[in-house]
Amino acid sequence: MRARLSLWFNRRGWSDLTIGVPYLWLVLFFLLPFLIVLAMSVATRTPTAPPFGYGGENPLVNLDGYARLFTDELYIRAFLTSLTNAGLATVLCLLIGFPMALGLTRVSKGWRNILLMLVILPFWTSFLLRVYAWMGMMGKNSWFNQMLTQGWNWLTPEGWAVTSMPLMHSNFAVVLVMVYTYLPFMILPLYASLERLDPALDEAAMDLGTRPFGVFRDVTLPQSIPGIVAGGLLVFIPAAGELVIPTLVGDAASPMIGRVISDEFSSARDWPMASSVAVALLLIMVIPTMLYSHYQAKADGEGKR
């Protein structure tokens, strides 16, 4: 038995074990929690503990929570606000991050390592502290607010003068802090994608008479689409479900969906409704990702043929 076990480990065991550990991790920390949330989403709210139940006086499957997603203005507005803010943050991260990633590929290796370290340097500081820092900068009496106020008063007529800019507790503040927070998640995939591009293609296009913008549009940009999509997903998905940033700097009258889920779980103690919102958010995020992966795999298969 020992000899057979040793032979199995030498031939297949270690490879099977290496492959099985990630799947076990996904089952324990993704599939099982998702099934629990999915089960709670079809339960009925009760005043007991836990605040939900199945069967008996309550229906076995209750879909009222999912129905409210399409009829209650709170959830519709929260989803639209979340998707709008996340979309704006993703676009701004792309507009800022693409030139930075392209610049990283054009500098020497010595400077490249230093600049990459500066890109990831904010992660060495607590995320919560960085948000609090932005709260201080956007306060009415901060130097950042005063600088924007002076610039506004200099560019506008005298009747439009203001004493301070209302930055805090607005969607502008939410998008601004999310762009700052998630910008490295856009830069790093773009850099990895742009670094693999062959510089000879750009040189060949310029030798054929293409202008620099045409080289970027026709050669560089199409080949960087995988990095753009990867960076966009890494920014958009966590930004859409963000909780801390909208809670600290956002408008309480226009909450994002993460705040709504938190309030339903804690304040309202409506766990079935909160679970329904969480499942809907997960489907909104996962289905486009799966469709992109499917078509990308299909395109790669056709390219190999």
Tab-separated table of C-alpha atoms in Angstrom:
chain	number	residue	atom	x	y	z
A	1	MET	CA	0.000	0.000	0.000
A	2	ARG	CA	2.816	2.407	0.866
A	3	ALA	CA	4.553	1.643	-2.428
A	4	ARG	CA	1.335	2.225	-4.390
A	5	LEU	CA	0.647	5.468	-2.546
A	6	SER	CA	4.200	6.656	-3.181
A	7	LEU	CA	3.899	5.729	-6.864
A	8	TRP	CA	0.598	7.592	-7.162
A	9	PHE	CA	2.049	10.736	-5.584
A	10	ASN	CA	5.090	10.568	-7.840
A	11	ARG	CA	2.978	10.210	-10.982
A	12	ARG	CA	-0.197	12.232	-10.415
A	13	GLY	CA	-0.676	13.031	-6.776
A	14	TRP	CA	1.253	16.261	-6.504
A	15	SER	CA	-0.189	17.683	-9.706
A	16	ASP	CA	-3.741	16.725	-8.672
A	17	LEU	CA	-3.149	18.194	-5.217
A	18	THR	CA	-1.794	21.425	-6.690
A	19	ILE	CA	-4.828	21.745	-8.937
A	20	GLY	CA	-7.276	20.719	-6.208
A	21	VAL	CA	-6.221	23.279	-3.578
A	22	PRO	CA	-7.459	26.346	-5.551
A	23	TYR	CA	-10.749	24.599	-6.293
A	24	LEU	CA	-11.152	23.713	-2.619
A	25	TRP	CA	-10.486	27.358	-1.729
A	26	LEU	CA	-13.163	28.521	-4.201
A	27	VAL	CA	-15.683	26.009	-2.857
A	28	LEU	CA	-15.122	26.967	0.795
A	29	PHE	CA	-14.827	30.733	0.432
A	30	PHE	CA	-16.937	31.517	-2.639
A	31	LEU	CA	-19.417	28.774	-3.513
A	32	LEU	CA	-20.605	27.951	0.007
A	33	PRO	CA	-21.025	31.620	1.100
A	34	PHE	CA	-22.826	32.347	-2.165
A	35	LEU	CA	-25.206	29.405	-1.614
A	36	ILE	CA	-25.907	30.652	1.919
A	37	VAL	CA	-26.689	34.160	0.645
A	38	LEU	CA	-28.805	32.701	-2.169
A	39	ALA	CA	-30.784	30.617	0.351
A	40	MET	CA	-31.359	33.676	2.557
A	41	SER	CA	-32.565	35.672	-0.450
A	42	VAL	CA	-35.587	33.371	-0.883
A	43	ALA	CA	-36.405	33.258	2.836
A	44	THR	CA	-39.030	35.317	4.660
A	45	ARG	CA	-38.212	38.054	7.131
A	46	THR	CA	-39.204	37.210	10.711
A	47	PRO	CA	-38.866	39.017	14.072
A	48	THR	CA	-37.001	36.049	15.542
A	49	ALA	CA	-33.275	35.312	15.540
A	50	PRO	CA	-32.076	34.688	12.885
A	51	PRO	CA	-34.431	37.192	11.260
A	52	PHE	CA	-35.599	34.859	8.486
A	53	GLY	CA	-37.410	31.557	8.174
A	54	TYR	CA	-38.589	28.881	5.754
A	55	GLY	CA	-41.746	26.772	5.657
A	56	GLY	CA	-44.523	26.570	8.183
A	57	GLU	CA	-46.313	29.907	8.284
A	58	ASN	CA	-43.747	31.223	5.826
A	59	PRO	CA	-43.466	30.136	2.191
A	60	LEU	CA	-40.638	27.782	1.347
A	61	VAL	CA	-39.483	30.054	-1.475
A	62	ASN	CA	-40.211	33.775	-1.183
A	63	LEU	CA	-39.336	35.931	-4.186
A	64	ASP	CA	-40.705	39.195	-2.787
A	65	GLY	CA	-37.179	40.551	-2.354
A	66	TYR	CA	-36.362	40.094	-6.035
A	67	ALA	CA	-39.705	41.651	-6.995
A	68	ARG	CA	-38.934	44.738	-4.895
A	69	LEU	CA	-35.722	45.267	-6.852
A	70	PHE	CA	-37.809	46.258	-9.872
A	71	THR	CA	-40.521	48.217	-8.039
A	72	ASP	CA	-38.870	50.006	-5.112
A	73	GLU	CA	-37.308	53.316	-6.137
A	74	LEU	CA	-34.610	53.041	-3.447
A	75	TYR	CA	-32.993	49.976	-4.995
A	76	ILE	CA	-33.390	51.155	-8.583
A	77	ARG	CA	-31.772	54.510	-7.746
A	78	ALA	CA	-29.016	52.819	-5.731
A	79	PHE	CA	-28.146	50.479	-8.596
A	80	LEU	CA	-28.122	53.328	-11.115
A	81	THR	CA	-25.979	55.489	-8.826
A	82	SER	CA	-23.528	52.649	-8.234
A	83	LEU	CA	-23.193	51.751	-11.905
A	84	THR	CA	-22.869	55.423	-12.919
A	85	ASN	CA	-20.202	56.235	-10.331
A	86	ALA	CA	-18.303	53.013	-11.044
A	87	GLY	CA	-18.477	53.659	-14.794
A	88	LEU	CA	-17.176	57.223	-14.411
A	89	ALA	CA	-14.373	56.056	-12.124
A	90	THR	CA	-13.419	53.334	-14.626
A	91	VAL	CA	-13.317	55.735	-17.572
A	92	LEU	CA	-11.266	58.286	-15.636
A	93	CYS	CA	-8.868	55.582	-14.441
A	94	LEU	CA	-8.434	54.500	-18.060
A	95	LEU	CA	-7.808	58.055	-19.293
A	96	ILE	CA	-5.248	58.662	-16.545
A	97	GLY	CA	-3.774	55.180	-16.351
A	98	PHE	CA	-3.195	54.473	-20.051
A	99	PRO	CA	-0.630	57.286	-20.594
A	100	MET	CA	1.069	56.316	-17.321
A	101	ALA	CA	1.269	52.632	-18.309
A	102	LEU	CA	2.501	53.529	-21.787
A	103	GLY	CA	5.120	55.807	-20.284
A	104	LEU	CA	6.316	52.987	-18.008
A	105	THR	CA	7.086	50.872	-21.064
A	106	ARG	CA	9.133	53.654	-22.697
A	107	VAL	CA	11.539	54.465	-19.834
A	108	SER	CA	14.741	52.642	-18.907
A	109	LYS	CA	14.556	49.572	-16.662
A	110	GLY	CA	16.083	51.423	-13.739
A	111	TRP	CA	13.470	54.154	-13.791
A	112	ARG	CA	10.754	51.609	-14.590
A	113	ASN	CA	11.287	49.758	-11.309
A	114	ILE	CA	11.210	53.010	-9.349
A	115	LEU	CA	8.029	54.207	-11.060
A	116	LEU	CA	6.312	50.832	-10.575
A	117	MET	CA	7.166	51.013	-6.889
A	118	LEU	CA	5.608	54.500	-6.744
A	119	VAL	CA	2.439	53.144	-8.389
A	120	ILE	CA	1.968	50.483	-5.702
A	121	LEU	CA	3.303	52.661	-2.867
A	122	PRO	CA	-0.184	53.803	-1.715
A	123	PHE	CA	-1.020	50.168	-0.885
A	124	TRP	CA	1.588	50.323	1.875
A	125	THR	CA	-0.727	52.717	3.746
A	126	SER	CA	-4.047	51.784	5.298
A	127	PHE	CA	-6.962	52.187	2.892
A	128	LEU	CA	-9.076	53.799	5.617
A	129	LEU	CA	-6.352	56.345	6.427
A	130	ARG	CA	-6.133	57.348	2.775
A	131	VAL	CA	-9.887	57.956	2.650
A	132	TYR	CA	-9.687	60.035	5.832
A	133	ALA	CA	-6.872	62.032	4.230
A	134	TRP	CA	-9.139	62.863	1.292
A	135	MET	CA	-11.873	63.849	3.732
A	136	GLY	CA	-9.476	66.357	5.267
A	137	MET	CA	-8.443	67.667	1.848
A	138	MET	CA	-12.040	68.199	0.717
A	139	GLY	CA	-13.107	69.998	3.882
A	140	LYS	CA	-14.326	73.597	3.621
A	141	ASN	CA	-11.200	75.081	5.214
A	142	SER	CA	-8.596	72.801	3.592
A	143	TRP	CA	-5.856	74.101	1.277
A	144	PHE	CA	-7.203	71.896	-1.536
A	145	ASN	CA	-10.683	73.409	-1.240
A	146	GLN	CA	-9.273	76.926	-0.997
A	147	MET	CA	-7.162	76.371	-4.102
A	148	LEU	CA	-10.198	75.214	-6.110
A	149	THR	CA	-12.245	78.100	-4.732
A	150	GLN	CA	-9.651	80.689	-5.775
A	151	GLY	CA	-9.405	79.123	-9.225
A	152	TRP	CA	-13.190	79.227	-9.590
A	153	ASN	CA	-13.388	82.868	-8.495
A	154	TRP	CA	-10.564	83.810	-10.878
A	155	LEU	CA	-12.253	82.187	-13.896
A	156	THR	CA	-15.832	83.320	-13.242
A	157	PRO	CA	-17.514	86.757	-13.058
A	158	GLU	CA	-17.671	88.637	-9.778
A	159	GLY	CA	-21.269	87.657	-9.100
A	160	TRP	CA	-20.332	83.975	-9.134
A	161	ALA	CA	-17.776	84.244	-6.309
A	162	VAL	CA	-17.941	81.550	-3.609
A	163	THR	CA	-16.234	81.168	-0.252
A	164	SER	CA	-15.695	77.386	-0.510
A	165	MET	CA	-16.479	74.496	-2.850
A	166	PRO	CA	-19.066	71.943	-1.626
A	167	LEU	CA	-16.928	68.864	-2.275
A	168	MET	CA	-17.811	66.538	0.600
A	169	HIS	CA	-20.933	64.340	0.652
A	170	SER	CA	-21.389	64.290	-3.108
A	171	ASN	CA	-21.004	61.872	-6.002
A	172	PHE	CA	-18.059	63.981	-7.159
A	173	ALA	CA	-16.196	63.140	-3.943
A	174	VAL	CA	-17.070	59.443	-4.317
A	175	VAL	CA	-15.770	59.269	-7.892
A	176	LEU	CA	-12.647	61.288	-7.035
A	177	VAL	CA	-11.653	59.025	-4.131
A	178	MET	CA	-12.470	55.864	-6.094
A	179	VAL	CA	-10.260	57.021	-8.975
A	180	TYR	CA	-7.407	57.645	-6.548
A	181	THR	CA	-7.973	54.280	-4.826
A	182	TYR	CA	-8.372	52.031	-7.865
A	183	LEU	CA	-6.001	53.718	-10.321
A	184	PRO	CA	-3.181	51.179	-9.684
A	185	PHE	CA	-5.598	48.365	-10.595
A	186	MET	CA	-5.890	49.952	-14.026
A	187	ILE	CA	-2.221	50.820	-14.510
A	188	LEU	CA	-0.733	47.406	-13.712
A	189	PRO	CA	-2.805	45.290	-16.199
A	190	LEU	CA	-2.291	47.938	-18.868
A	191	TYR	CA	1.449	47.933	-18.234
A	192	ALA	CA	1.574	44.124	-18.431
A	193	SER	CA	-0.302	44.226	-21.742
A	194	LEU	CA	1.678	47.091	-23.278
A	195	GLU	CA	5.023	45.669	-22.224
A	196	ARG	CA	4.459	42.605	-24.423
A	197	LEU	CA	3.929	44.689	-27.560
A	198	ASP	CA	6.654	44.553	-30.190
A	199	PRO	CA	8.148	48.054	-30.735
A	200	ALA	CA	9.044	47.013	-34.276
A	201	LEU	CA	5.354	47.250	-35.232
A	202	ASP	CA	5.233	50.928	-34.286
A	203	GLU	CA	8.467	51.572	-36.129
A	204	ALA	CA	7.199	49.783	-39.228
A	205	ALA	CA	3.972	51.806	-39.202
A	206	MET	CA	5.930	55.066	-38.925
A	207	ASP	CA	8.274	53.993	-41.727
A	208	LEU	CA	5.193	53.512	-43.906
A	209	GLY	CA	4.201	57.138	-43.312
A	210	THR	CA	1.681	56.793	-40.482
A	211	ARG	CA	1.499	59.738	-38.122
A	212	PRO	CA	2.119	59.150	-34.379
A	213	PHE	CA	-1.583	59.369	-33.498
A	214	GLY	CA	-2.389	56.932	-36.308
A	215	VAL	CA	0.214	54.507	-34.967
A	216	PHE	CA	-1.394	54.705	-31.544
A	217	ARG	CA	-4.914	54.304	-32.946
A	218	ASP	CA	-4.214	51.512	-35.434
A	219	VAL	CA	-1.371	49.566	-33.796
A	220	THR	CA	-0.964	50.217	-30.074
A	221	LEU	CA	-4.587	50.621	-28.993
A	222	PRO	CA	-6.035	47.460	-30.649
A	223	GLN	CA	-3.292	45.291	-29.165
A	224	SER	CA	-3.856	46.723	-25.666
A	225	ILE	CA	-7.570	45.845	-25.536
A	226	PRO	CA	-7.025	42.777	-23.272
A	227	GLY	CA	-5.253	45.001	-20.752
A	228	ILE	CA	-7.991	47.634	-21.009
A	229	VAL	CA	-10.703	45.046	-20.367
A	230	ALA	CA	-8.781	43.454	-17.483
A	231	GLY	CA	-8.097	46.820	-15.858
A	232	GLY	CA	-11.673	47.948	-16.436
A	233	LEU	CA	-13.052	44.865	-14.694
A	234	LEU	CA	-10.607	45.212	-11.805
A	235	VAL	CA	-11.788	48.796	-11.273
A	236	PHE	CA	-15.487	48.578	-12.131
A	237	ILE	CA	-16.406	45.474	-10.115
A	238	PRO	CA	-15.104	46.602	-6.691
A	239	ALA	CA	-16.128	50.224	-7.348
A	240	ALA	CA	-19.745	49.227	-8.031
A	241	GLY	CA	-19.980	47.430	-4.691
A	242	GLU	CA	-17.910	49.934	-2.711
A	243	LEU	CA	-19.082	50.590	0.861
A	244	VAL	CA	-16.433	52.552	2.762
A	245	ILE	CA	-15.910	55.416	0.292
A	246	PRO	CA	-19.626	56.253	-0.263
A	247	THR	CA	-20.282	55.986	3.473
A	248	LEU	CA	-17.521	58.436	4.426
A	249	VAL	CA	-17.580	60.961	1.569
A	250	GLY	CA	-20.835	60.234	-0.281
A	251	ASP	CA	-24.319	61.702	-0.104
A	252	ALA	CA	-26.577	59.819	2.317
A	253	ALA	CA	-29.611	60.857	0.257
A	254	SER	CA	-28.180	59.098	-2.809
A	255	PRO	CA	-26.577	55.895	-1.468
A	256	MET	CA	-24.694	53.357	-3.524
A	257	ILE	CA	-25.736	49.736	-3.452
A	258	GLY	CA	-23.047	48.678	-0.965
A	259	ARG	CA	-24.449	51.140	1.583
A	260	VAL	CA	-27.965	49.826	0.944
A	261	ILE	CA	-26.882	46.221	1.542
A	262	SER	CA	-25.106	47.202	4.760
A	263	ASP	CA	-28.139	49.132	6.040
A	264	GLU	CA	-30.502	46.269	5.212
A	265	PHE	CA	-28.342	43.796	7.126
A	266	SER	CA	-27.600	45.974	10.171
A	267	SER	CA	-30.200	48.717	10.662
A	268	ALA	CA	-33.306	47.262	9.016
A	269	ARG	CA	-32.385	43.644	9.878
A	270	ASP	CA	-34.001	42.547	6.621
A	271	TRP	CA	-31.538	39.813	5.727
A	272	PRO	CA	-33.605	38.296	2.885
A	273	MET	CA	-33.856	41.680	1.139
A	274	ALA	CA	-30.160	42.392	1.649
A	275	SER	CA	-29.315	38.955	0.248
A	276	SER	CA	-31.539	39.555	-2.787
A	277	VAL	CA	-29.717	42.818	-3.507
A	278	ALA	CA	-26.340	41.095	-3.071
A	279	VAL	CA	-27.276	38.264	-5.458
A	280	ALA	CA	-28.544	40.748	-8.048
A	281	LEU	CA	-25.334	42.777	-7.780
A	282	LEU	CA	-23.238	39.633	-8.161
A	283	LEU	CA	-25.143	38.611	-11.295
A	284	ILE	CA	-24.735	42.091	-12.787
A	285	MET	CA	-20.979	41.873	-12.215
A	286	VAL	CA	-20.371	38.213	-13.112
A	287	ILE	CA	-22.501	37.731	-16.236
A	288	PRO	CA	-20.640	40.335	-18.395
A	289	THR	CA	-17.320	38.907	-17.187
A	290	MET	CA	-18.358	35.374	-18.162
A	291	LEU	CA	-19.601	36.539	-21.554
A	292	TYR	CA	-16.317	38.345	-22.222
A	293	SER	CA	-14.310	35.284	-21.172
A	294	HIS	CA	-16.423	33.085	-23.449
A	295	TYR	CA	-16.018	35.288	-26.515
A	296	GLN	CA	-12.326	35.885	-25.759
A	297	ALA	CA	-11.696	32.125	-25.580
A	298	LYS	CA	-13.660	31.672	-28.791
A	299	ALA	CA	-11.653	34.393	-30.534
A	300	ASP	CA	-8.369	32.864	-29.313
A	301	GLY	CA	-9.451	29.467	-30.636
A	302	GLU	CA	-10.310	30.907	-34.036
A	303	GLY	CA	-6.984	32.783	-34.095
A	304	LYS	CA	-5.027	29.570	-33.517
A	305	ARG	CA	-6.794	27.949	-36.460
